[in-house]
Short mmCIF file of C-alpha atoms in Angstrom, two decimals:
data_model
loop_
_atom_site.label_atom_id
_atom_site.label_comp_id
_atom_site.label_asym_id
_atom_site.label_seq_id
_atom_site.Cartn_x
_atom_site.Cartn_y
_atom_site.Cartn_z
CA UNK A 1 0.00 0.00 0.00
CA UNK A 2 1.58 3.32 -1.00
CA UNK A 3 1.07 6.52 0.93
CA UNK A 4 -1.81 7.72 -1.21
CA UNK A 5 -3.72 4.42 -0.90
CA UNK A 6 -3.17 4.40 2.84
CA UNK A 7 -4.59 7.90 3.06
CA UNK A 8 -7.66 6.84 1.05
CA UNK A 9 -8.14 3.83 3.30
CA UNK A 10 -7.89 5.95 6.44
CA UNK A 11 -10.48 8.38 5.06
CA UNK A 12 -12.77 5.49 4.15
CA UNK A 13 -12.49 3.93 7.60
CA UNK A 14 -13.23 7.34 9.13
CA UNK A 15 -16.32 7.76 6.95
CA UNK A 16 -17.69 4.32 7.83
CA UNK A 17 -16.99 4.99 11.47
CA UNK A 18 -18.99 8.21 11.16
CA UNK A 19 -21.83 6.39 9.38
CA UNK A 20 -22.19 3.53 11.86
CA UNK A 21 -21.10 5.51 14.90
CA UNK A 22 -23.66 8.14 13.88
CA UNK A 23 -26.44 5.57 14.10
CA UNK A 24 -25.17 4.38 17.46
CA UNK A 25 -25.00 7.95 18.82
CA UNK A 26 -28.50 8.74 17.57
CA UNK A 27 -29.81 5.64 19.33
CA UNK A 28 -27.96 6.41 22.56
CA UNK A 29 -29.41 9.93 22.68
CA UNK A 30 -32.90 8.59 22.05
CA UNK A 31 -32.48 5.95 24.77
CA UNK A 32 -31.46 8.63 27.24
CA UNK A 33 -34.43 10.82 26.31
CA UNK A 34 -36.75 7.83 26.68
CA UNK A 35 -35.32 6.88 30.07
CA UNK A 36 -35.72 10.40 31.39
CA UNK A 37 -39.28 10.61 30.02
CA UNK A 38 -40.07 7.36 31.86
CA UNK A 39 -38.58 8.87 35.02
CA UNK A 40 -41.07 11.74 34.95
CA UNK A 41 -44.07 9.62 33.97
CA UNK A 42 -46.32 8.11 36.62
CA UNK A 43 -48.37 5.21 35.31
CA UNK A 44 -47.07 4.05 31.95
CA UNK A 45 -49.73 3.23 29.36
CA UNK A 46 -49.62 2.01 25.78
CA UNK A 47 -51.17 5.25 24.56
CA UNK A 48 -48.59 7.25 26.50
CA UNK A 49 -45.71 5.26 25.00
CA UNK A 50 -47.14 5.67 21.48
CA UNK A 51 -47.45 9.41 22.01
CA UNK A 52 -43.83 9.71 23.07
CA UNK A 53 -42.22 7.23 20.66
CA UNK A 54 -44.12 7.73 17.41
CA UNK A 55 -43.06 11.36 16.71
CA UNK A 56 -39.42 10.42 17.31
CA UNK A 57 -39.68 7.53 14.85
CA UNK A 58 -41.45 9.76 12.32
CA UNK A 59 -38.61 12.26 12.69
CA UNK A 60 -35.92 9.61 12.10
CA UNK A 61 -37.73 8.16 9.10
CA UNK A 62 -38.15 11.50 7.37
CA UNK A 63 -34.51 12.56 7.74
CA UNK A 64 -32.73 13.00 4.45
CA UNK A 65 -30.68 9.91 3.50
CA UNK A 66 -32.16 8.04 6.45
CA UNK A 67 -30.82 4.50 6.53
CA UNK A 68 -33.65 3.30 8.71
CA UNK A 69 -36.22 0.70 7.75
CA UNK A 70 -37.98 1.13 11.08
CA UNK A 71 -37.60 2.05 14.72
CA UNK A 72 -39.41 1.75 17.99
CA UNK A 73 -39.62 0.69 21.58
CA UNK A 74 -40.29 -2.66 23.24
CA UNK A 75 -41.26 -2.69 26.90
CA UNK A 76 -40.03 -5.36 29.28
CA UNK A 77 -42.65 -7.32 31.19
CA UNK A 78 -43.66 -5.36 34.24
CA UNK A 79 -43.48 -1.84 32.83
CA UNK A 80 -47.16 -1.73 31.79
CA UNK A 81 -48.38 -4.63 33.86
CA UNK A 82 -47.30 -8.00 35.07
CA UNK A 83 -46.38 -10.46 32.31
CA UNK A 84 -47.40 -7.92 29.75
CA UNK A 85 -45.13 -6.66 27.02
CA UNK A 86 -45.75 -3.76 24.70
CA UNK A 87 -44.33 -2.96 21.30
CA UNK A 88 -44.44 0.52 19.76
CA UNK A 89 -42.57 0.08 16.49
CA UNK A 90 -43.10 1.65 13.08
CA UNK A 91 -41.53 0.99 9.70
CA UNK A 92 -41.38 2.49 6.23
CA UNK A 93 -41.96 5.98 4.92
CA UNK A 94 -45.70 5.61 5.52
CA UNK A 95 -45.13 4.63 9.16
CA UNK A 96 -46.68 1.18 9.12
CA UNK A 97 -47.24 -0.10 12.64
CA UNK A 98 -45.47 -3.37 13.30
CA UNK A 99 -46.73 -6.47 15.10
CA UNK A 100 -49.60 -4.46 16.59
CA UNK A 101 -51.75 -7.50 17.34
CA UNK A 102 -49.06 -8.73 19.72
CA UNK A 103 -50.05 -5.98 22.16
CA UNK A 104 -53.36 -7.79 22.63
CA UNK A 105 -51.80 -11.18 23.10
CA UNK A 106 -51.05 -12.64 26.52
CA UNK A 107 -48.12 -14.43 24.87
CA UNK A 108 -46.59 -11.20 23.64
CA UNK A 109 -43.63 -11.25 25.99
CA UNK A 110 -42.41 -14.63 24.81
CA UNK A 111 -42.04 -13.27 21.29
CA UNK A 112 -39.30 -10.90 22.37
CA UNK A 113 -37.57 -12.17 25.48
CA UNK A 114 -35.60 -14.76 23.54
CA UNK A 115 -34.70 -12.44 20.66
CA UNK A 116 -31.05 -11.44 20.68
CA UNK A 117 -31.90 -7.76 20.07
CA UNK A 118 -33.98 -7.72 23.25
CA UNK A 119 -32.21 -10.25 25.44
CA UNK A 120 -28.64 -8.96 25.12
CA UNK A 121 -29.14 -5.25 25.93
CA UNK A 122 -31.53 -6.18 28.76
CA UNK A 123 -28.97 -8.57 30.28
CA UNK A 124 -25.84 -6.46 29.79
CA UNK A 125 -27.31 -2.98 30.17
CA UNK A 126 -25.26 -2.11 27.07
CA UNK A 127 -26.23 -1.26 23.48
CA UNK A 128 -26.02 -4.14 21.02
CA UNK A 129 -26.16 -4.76 17.28
CA UNK A 130 -27.93 -7.93 16.14
CA UNK A 131 -27.35 -9.41 12.74
CA UNK A 132 -27.43 -9.14 9.89
CA UNK A 133 -30.28 -11.66 10.20
CA UNK A 134 -33.55 -12.47 8.47
CA UNK A 135 -36.13 -10.51 10.43
CA UNK A 136 -39.48 -12.26 10.13
CA UNK A 137 -41.11 -10.21 12.88
CA UNK A 138 -41.09 -6.82 11.21
CA UNK A 139 -39.37 -6.12 7.92
CA UNK A 140 -39.10 -9.62 6.35
CA UNK A 141 -35.70 -8.36 5.22
CA UNK A 142 -32.04 -9.06 5.85
CA UNK A 143 -31.37 -6.47 8.55
CA UNK A 144 -29.19 -5.12 11.30
CA UNK A 145 -31.02 -4.20 14.49
CA UNK A 146 -29.36 -1.68 16.80
CA UNK A 147 -30.89 -1.80 20.29
CA UNK A 148 -30.19 0.19 23.43
CA UNK A 149 -31.58 -0.53 26.90
CA UNK A 150 -33.68 2.09 28.64
CA UNK A 151 -33.93 2.34 32.40
CA UNK A 152 -36.51 3.14 35.03
CA UNK A 153 -35.33 3.57 38.61
CA UNK A 154 -31.99 2.16 37.54
CA UNK A 155 -33.53 -1.07 36.24
CA UNK A 156 -33.70 -2.04 32.54
CA UNK A 157 -37.32 -1.45 31.49
CA UNK A 158 -37.13 -2.19 27.78
CA UNK A 159 -35.21 -1.31 24.65
CA UNK A 160 -35.36 1.29 21.92
CA UNK A 161 -34.08 0.18 18.55
CA UNK A 162 -33.36 0.97 14.93
CA UNK A 163 -33.60 -1.42 11.96
CA UNK A 164 -31.24 -0.89 9.03
CA UNK A 165 -31.53 -3.28 6.08
CA UNK A 166 -28.31 -4.76 4.69
CA UNK A 167 -29.47 -3.28 1.40
CA UNK A 168 -29.58 0.28 2.80
CA UNK A 169 -26.19 -0.29 4.40
CA UNK A 170 -24.76 -1.37 1.04
CA UNK A 171 -26.10 1.77 -0.68
CA UNK A 172 -24.44 3.94 1.95
CA UNK A 173 -21.23 1.99 2.46
CA UNK A 174 -20.17 0.28 -0.76
CA UNK A 175 -18.62 3.37 -2.36
CA UNK A 176 -16.66 4.05 0.80
CA UNK A 177 -15.53 0.42 1.06
CA UNK A 178 -14.19 0.55 -2.52
CA UNK A 179 -12.09 3.53 -1.48
CA UNK A 180 -10.51 1.33 1.17
CA UNK A 181 -9.73 -1.34 -1.40
CA UNK A 182 -11.20 -3.61 -4.07
CA UNK A 183 -11.40 -6.55 -1.64
CA UNK A 184 -12.60 -4.69 1.44
CA UNK A 185 -15.49 -6.26 3.39
CA UNK A 186 -17.56 -4.84 6.25
CA UNK A 187 -18.17 -7.67 8.72
CA UNK A 188 -20.01 -8.11 12.02
CA UNK A 189 -18.41 -9.36 15.23
CA UNK A 190 -18.66 -12.95 13.95
CA UNK A 191 -16.90 -12.17 10.66
CA UNK A 192 -20.20 -12.35 8.74
CA UNK A 193 -20.16 -10.09 5.71
CA UNK A 194 -22.59 -7.14 5.79
CA UNK A 195 -21.36 -5.23 2.73
CA UNK A 196 -18.62 -6.46 0.41
CA UNK A 197 -16.59 -4.73 -2.28
CA UNK A 198 -15.06 -8.07 -3.20
CA UNK A 199 -16.50 -10.23 -5.97
CA UNK A 200 -15.51 -13.30 -3.94
CA UNK A 201 -17.70 -12.49 -0.94
CA UNK A 202 -21.48 -11.93 -0.83
CA UNK A 203 -23.41 -10.30 1.99
CA UNK A 204 -24.28 -13.17 4.31
CA UNK A 205 -21.10 -15.17 3.71
CA UNK A 206 -18.62 -15.70 6.52
CA UNK A 207 -15.42 -13.88 5.57
CA UNK A 208 -11.91 -14.74 6.77
CA UNK A 209 -9.22 -12.11 7.08
CA UNK A 210 -6.52 -12.72 4.49
CA UNK A 211 -2.97 -13.19 5.75
CA UNK A 212 -1.24 -9.85 6.05
CA UNK A 213 -4.50 -7.94 5.49
CA UNK A 214 -5.58 -5.17 7.83
CA UNK A 215 -8.59 -5.18 10.16
CA UNK A 216 -10.10 -1.84 11.17
CA UNK A 217 -12.72 -1.65 13.92
CA UNK A 218 -15.81 0.37 12.99
CA UNK A 219 -18.50 1.41 15.48
CA UNK A 220 -18.92 -0.74 18.58
CA UNK A 221 -19.10 -4.15 16.92
CA UNK A 222 -18.12 -4.08 13.26
CA UNK A 223 -14.82 -4.39 11.41
CA UNK A 224 -13.49 -3.82 7.96
CA UNK A 225 -11.26 -6.52 6.48
CA UNK A 226 -9.04 -4.96 3.83
CA UNK A 227 -8.88 -8.34 2.08
CA UNK A 228 -10.32 -11.80 2.65
CA UNK A 229 -8.87 -15.27 2.23
CA UNK B 1 -49.74 -0.09 -32.24
CA UNK B 2 -46.29 -1.55 -32.30
CA UNK B 3 -45.24 -4.61 -30.40
CA UNK B 4 -41.72 -5.83 -30.02
CA UNK B 5 -40.93 -8.78 -32.32
CA UNK B 6 -41.27 -11.12 -29.39
CA UNK B 7 -44.65 -9.69 -28.40
CA UNK B 8 -45.43 -8.31 -24.97
CA UNK B 9 -43.90 -10.18 -22.08
CA UNK B 10 -46.29 -12.53 -20.39
CA UNK B 11 -45.29 -11.05 -17.07
CA UNK B 12 -46.98 -7.80 -18.06
CA UNK B 13 -50.38 -9.46 -17.78
CA UNK B 14 -50.15 -9.24 -13.98
CA UNK B 15 -49.91 -5.46 -14.15
CA UNK B 16 -53.33 -5.21 -15.78
CA UNK B 17 -55.09 -7.68 -13.56
CA UNK B 18 -58.00 -5.87 -11.86
CA UNK B 19 -57.38 -5.00 -8.22
CA UNK B 20 -59.98 -6.76 -6.15
CA UNK B 21 -62.14 -4.66 -3.87
CA UNK B 22 -62.63 -5.82 -0.33
CA UNK B 23 -58.96 -6.70 -0.25
CA UNK B 24 -58.34 -4.78 2.95
CA UNK B 25 -61.09 -6.51 4.90
CA UNK B 26 -59.72 -9.89 3.78
CA UNK B 27 -56.23 -8.82 4.75
CA UNK B 28 -57.33 -7.86 8.28
CA UNK B 29 -59.15 -11.20 8.58
CA UNK B 30 -56.10 -13.07 7.34
CA UNK B 31 -53.89 -11.38 9.94
CA UNK B 32 -56.22 -12.33 12.76
CA UNK B 33 -56.64 -15.87 11.46
CA UNK B 34 -52.87 -16.15 11.34
CA UNK B 35 -52.57 -14.82 14.90
CA UNK B 36 -55.08 -17.43 16.08
CA UNK B 37 -53.52 -20.21 14.04
CA UNK B 38 -50.05 -19.50 15.38
CA UNK B 39 -51.32 -19.44 18.97
CA UNK B 40 -50.65 -15.72 19.39
CA UNK B 41 -54.34 -15.18 20.14
CA UNK B 42 -55.51 -18.25 22.08
CA UNK B 43 -59.08 -19.44 22.65
CA UNK B 44 -61.04 -17.13 24.93
CA UNK B 45 -58.72 -14.19 24.29
CA UNK B 46 -60.50 -10.85 24.00
CA UNK B 47 -59.86 -9.16 20.69
CA UNK B 48 -59.26 -5.44 20.33
CA UNK B 49 -62.46 -3.52 19.61
CA UNK B 50 -63.09 -1.81 16.27
CA UNK B 51 -61.37 1.41 17.30
CA UNK B 52 -58.31 -0.33 18.75
CA UNK B 53 -58.10 -2.70 15.81
CA UNK B 54 -58.35 0.05 13.22
CA UNK B 55 -55.67 2.06 15.01
CA UNK B 56 -53.39 -0.95 15.42
CA UNK B 57 -53.60 -2.09 11.81
CA UNK B 58 -53.88 1.32 10.20
CA UNK B 59 -57.26 0.69 8.54
CA UNK B 60 -60.56 2.56 8.82
CA UNK B 61 -63.06 1.69 11.54
CA UNK B 62 -65.49 0.55 8.83
CA UNK B 63 -62.93 -1.94 7.50
CA UNK B 64 -62.21 -3.20 11.02
CA UNK B 65 -65.95 -3.62 11.71
CA UNK B 66 -66.46 -5.54 8.46
CA UNK B 67 -63.49 -7.77 9.23
CA UNK B 68 -64.81 -8.57 12.71
CA UNK B 69 -68.22 -9.36 11.26
CA UNK B 70 -66.66 -11.64 8.65
CA UNK B 71 -64.67 -13.47 11.34
CA UNK B 72 -67.86 -13.84 13.37
CA UNK B 73 -69.51 -15.38 10.32
CA UNK B 74 -66.64 -17.87 10.08
CA UNK B 75 -67.12 -18.81 13.72
CA UNK B 76 -63.59 -17.75 14.62
CA UNK B 77 -64.77 -15.14 17.11
CA UNK B 78 -67.94 -14.58 19.12
CA UNK B 79 -69.24 -11.28 20.38
CA UNK B 80 -70.63 -10.71 23.84
CA UNK B 81 -72.73 -7.62 24.54
CA UNK B 82 -72.63 -5.57 27.71
CA UNK B 83 -70.03 -3.96 29.90
CA UNK B 84 -67.64 -6.88 30.03
CA UNK B 85 -68.43 -7.59 26.41
CA UNK B 86 -66.31 -7.60 23.32
CA UNK B 87 -65.15 -10.07 20.71
CA UNK B 88 -63.48 -13.25 21.87
CA UNK B 89 -61.64 -16.01 20.07
CA UNK B 90 -63.96 -19.03 20.16
CA UNK B 91 -63.08 -22.27 21.91
CA UNK B 92 -62.86 -24.40 18.78
CA UNK B 93 -60.96 -21.92 16.72
CA UNK B 94 -57.84 -24.06 16.62
CA UNK B 95 -57.29 -25.33 13.11
CA UNK B 96 -59.08 -28.64 13.32
CA UNK B 97 -58.21 -31.79 11.42
CA UNK B 98 -61.72 -32.04 10.02
CA UNK B 99 -61.48 -28.61 8.40
CA UNK B 100 -58.07 -29.50 7.02
CA UNK B 101 -59.44 -32.77 5.64
CA UNK B 102 -62.29 -30.92 3.96
CA UNK B 103 -59.78 -28.55 2.43
CA UNK B 104 -57.66 -31.44 1.17
CA UNK B 105 -60.70 -32.96 -0.54
CA UNK B 106 -61.35 -29.65 -2.28
CA UNK B 107 -57.95 -29.79 -3.98
CA UNK B 108 -56.98 -31.74 -7.06
CA UNK B 109 -54.02 -34.11 -7.11
CA UNK B 110 -52.46 -31.71 -9.56
CA UNK B 111 -52.69 -28.80 -7.11
CA UNK B 112 -51.16 -30.84 -4.29
CA UNK B 113 -48.23 -32.11 -6.31
CA UNK B 114 -47.55 -28.71 -7.88
CA UNK B 115 -47.59 -26.99 -4.49
CA UNK B 116 -45.22 -29.70 -3.25
CA UNK B 117 -42.83 -29.05 -6.14
CA UNK B 118 -42.81 -25.32 -5.48
CA UNK B 119 -42.13 -25.85 -1.79
CA UNK B 120 -39.39 -28.33 -2.63
CA UNK B 121 -37.66 -25.91 -5.01
CA UNK B 122 -37.52 -23.22 -2.34
CA UNK B 123 -36.69 -25.41 0.66
CA UNK B 124 -33.96 -27.40 -1.12
CA UNK B 125 -32.27 -24.22 -2.34
CA UNK B 126 -32.40 -22.79 1.17
CA UNK B 127 -30.83 -25.94 2.62
CA UNK B 128 -27.94 -25.89 0.11
CA UNK B 129 -27.13 -22.23 0.79
CA UNK B 130 -27.61 -22.68 4.54
CA UNK B 131 -24.97 -25.43 4.56
CA UNK B 132 -22.56 -23.05 2.85
CA UNK B 133 -23.26 -20.14 5.20
CA UNK B 134 -23.92 -21.75 8.57
CA UNK B 135 -22.03 -20.33 11.51
CA UNK B 136 -21.83 -20.83 15.28
CA UNK B 137 -25.26 -20.89 16.90
CA UNK B 138 -27.09 -21.77 13.68
CA UNK B 139 -27.24 -25.51 14.34
CA UNK B 140 -28.50 -24.86 17.86
CA UNK B 141 -31.28 -22.69 16.42
CA UNK B 142 -32.23 -25.44 13.94
CA UNK B 143 -32.15 -28.15 16.59
CA UNK B 144 -34.70 -26.25 18.66
CA UNK B 145 -37.26 -27.05 15.95
CA UNK B 146 -36.55 -30.74 15.34
CA UNK B 147 -39.34 -31.78 17.67
CA UNK B 148 -41.82 -29.76 19.73
CA UNK B 149 -41.05 -29.29 23.41
CA UNK B 150 -43.41 -31.02 25.83
CA UNK B 151 -43.83 -31.29 29.55
CA UNK B 152 -42.73 -34.62 31.06
CA UNK B 153 -44.79 -37.57 29.95
CA UNK B 154 -46.95 -35.56 27.57
CA UNK B 155 -47.06 -36.18 23.85
CA UNK B 156 -46.98 -33.23 21.51
CA UNK B 157 -50.15 -32.40 19.59
CA UNK B 158 -50.26 -32.49 15.76
CA UNK B 159 -50.73 -28.72 16.04
CA UNK B 160 -47.43 -28.34 17.91
CA UNK B 161 -45.64 -30.64 15.45
CA UNK B 162 -46.91 -28.61 12.52
CA UNK B 163 -45.78 -25.28 14.04
CA UNK B 164 -42.42 -26.80 14.79
CA UNK B 165 -41.96 -28.14 11.26
CA UNK B 166 -42.94 -24.78 9.76
CA UNK B 167 -40.45 -23.00 12.02
CA UNK B 168 -37.74 -25.50 11.09
CA UNK B 169 -38.05 -24.61 7.39
CA UNK B 170 -38.07 -20.87 8.17
CA UNK B 171 -34.96 -21.36 10.28
CA UNK B 172 -33.21 -22.99 7.31
CA UNK B 173 -34.06 -19.90 5.23
CA UNK B 174 -32.70 -17.73 8.05
CA UNK B 175 -29.44 -19.67 8.13
CA UNK B 176 -29.28 -19.27 4.34
CA UNK B 177 -29.69 -15.53 4.98
CA UNK B 178 -31.94 -14.99 2.00
CA UNK B 179 -34.85 -12.60 2.62
CA UNK B 180 -36.53 -13.45 -0.67
CA UNK B 181 -36.48 -17.19 -0.06
CA UNK B 182 -37.73 -16.71 3.49
CA UNK B 183 -40.64 -14.59 2.25
CA UNK B 184 -41.41 -17.17 -0.43
CA UNK B 185 -41.50 -19.88 2.24
CA UNK B 186 -43.90 -17.79 4.33
CA UNK B 187 -46.23 -17.43 1.34
CA UNK B 188 -46.07 -21.13 0.56
CA UNK B 189 -46.79 -22.06 4.15
CA UNK B 190 -49.78 -19.72 4.10
CA UNK B 191 -50.98 -21.41 0.89
CA UNK B 192 -50.59 -24.85 2.43
CA UNK B 193 -52.37 -23.54 5.52
CA UNK B 194 -53.79 -26.13 7.86
CA UNK B 195 -53.25 -28.96 5.35
CA UNK B 196 -49.88 -29.76 6.86
CA UNK B 197 -51.64 -30.52 10.15
CA UNK B 198 -52.92 -33.83 8.77
CA UNK B 199 -49.73 -35.88 8.37
CA UNK B 200 -48.73 -35.04 11.95
CA UNK B 201 -51.69 -37.05 13.25
CA UNK B 202 -49.60 -40.01 12.19
CA UNK B 203 -46.97 -40.82 14.84
CA UNK B 204 -44.70 -42.55 12.31
CA UNK B 205 -44.75 -39.46 10.15
CA UNK B 206 -43.76 -37.31 13.16
CA UNK B 207 -40.82 -39.57 13.94
CA UNK B 208 -39.54 -39.71 10.37
CA UNK B 209 -39.86 -35.91 10.13
CA UNK B 210 -37.81 -35.49 13.29
CA UNK B 211 -35.21 -37.92 11.97
CA UNK B 212 -34.90 -36.11 8.61
CA UNK B 213 -34.79 -32.73 10.32
CA UNK B 214 -31.99 -33.96 12.55
CA UNK B 215 -30.03 -35.14 9.51
CA UNK B 216 -30.62 -31.82 7.70
CA UNK B 217 -29.51 -29.84 10.70
CA UNK B 218 -26.33 -31.93 11.04
CA UNK B 219 -25.52 -31.58 7.32
CA UNK B 220 -25.99 -27.82 7.51
CA UNK B 221 -23.65 -27.71 10.51
CA UNK B 222 -21.07 -29.79 8.62
CA UNK B 223 -21.22 -27.49 5.57
CA UNK B 224 -22.38 -30.51 3.55
CA UNK B 225 -24.62 -28.88 0.94
CA UNK B 226 -25.45 -31.96 -1.10
CA UNK B 227 -26.63 -34.01 1.90
CA UNK B 228 -28.62 -31.04 3.24
CA UNK B 229 -30.31 -30.66 -0.16
CA UNK B 230 -30.98 -34.40 -0.53
CA UNK B 231 -32.52 -34.77 2.94
CA UNK B 232 -34.63 -31.63 2.50
CA UNK B 233 -35.96 -32.99 -0.79
CA UNK B 234 -36.95 -36.17 1.08
CA UNK B 235 -38.59 -34.14 3.83
CA UNK B 236 -40.82 -32.19 1.45
CA UNK B 237 -41.55 -35.23 -0.72
CA UNK B 238 -42.70 -37.17 2.33
CA UNK B 239 -45.30 -34.49 3.10
CA UNK B 240 -46.55 -34.34 -0.48
CA UNK B 241 -46.72 -38.14 -0.74
CA UNK B 242 -48.60 -38.42 2.54
CA UNK B 243 -51.14 -35.81 1.43
CA UNK B 244 -51.60 -37.47 -1.97
CA UNK B 245 -52.11 -40.87 -0.33
CA UNK B 246 -54.64 -39.43 2.11
CA UNK B 247 -56.39 -37.70 -0.79
CA UNK B 248 -56.76 -41.05 -2.58
CA UNK B 249 -57.82 -42.96 0.57
CA UNK B 250 -60.68 -40.64 1.33
CA UNK B 251 -61.97 -40.57 -2.22
CA UNK B 252 -62.33 -44.29 -2.44
#
């Protein structure tokens, strides 16, 4: 790699860091706002949650160059009532409400508690990125779900989250990846390809770092492999 | 009027197919039927009222009212008047074998075998790609759907077996990480509907399904695409054959 290429690569890594880190920061700020709203709210109701969450989602979705397929809030059991979950999640430009019937189901909690995007942030108290995975609950797409725990009285009370399709990520990231190199691949923590500039690797494949290739961390959980084996 | 030398593409015909009215009401009904069928809304569960339903699904109150009335007509829900009233999922709303049998009789052999072929094309492709792409945790996820979980000493119902088998195929599509194939599977499973309940009344069929699913899951874990494809083909063929045999038996 000559000096010029290295400079291009560094710029590319910086841009992808800004792209993914930007999403993570947006989510963190929203989680904090949601936690403090919960702190000043007495009895939490479904209508109250909708009123607080929906405008925020509408705002995210209408931002220019928004990467989001959807966003929302999922309450942990206990926030609205014992053994009762609640989902306030919208997707698409026309703000389609997701999985709304679940709010009337006594089994609603079991649909989420085992899902990685709910389970991990609730258990660790830390933000988490799930996927890319096939999301059959909301988008029916190959997506990344960024979730962040929210707290009430210091206890995790649910998560707020953002869905970004692998397709949207490719539109935003492929040009930047190519700047880094013709074989550069954006991978998740497990080495699973999210966006690939390489003809050898498709999104969804497991990529292996080539010998002597560079690995650059991006955001909290992703990496860029400059070349794959 | 000029046409290209090849004539208009046959696929264009779909564009000019009339859009059916009443589609929204049917769609709301289908969602609720699906929620009941999948156990999300169990027997006796109170349904949202018209206003709640229309808000939740983003349709007009008129559409929601019509949908509820249609579901009432189907016997899926019953409505109780008064203060503690509302619409409730009826006791016998579970997809019953007799309804499924009736549905099977309404189909031709041709429809059954063609549906089977379509399902096979999708499922086998998923299995092959899944074997190529499987990673840590994927086999565990597949294994969860080899047989339905039961409390000690209890046998699983055909209903539980059917849900489990449907989830197993969807999990293969998830491991393959193809959104299009997963959506296609969902559509096919909706088309098959309760039909797939019938073979699971047969204990031998349940066992051979579990055995094949175990083999598929192992092959996917071992990155053995050809075995995964072969076993998946057997799995789908066994369902189609069972349904065709049952179809013949009951018409004799």
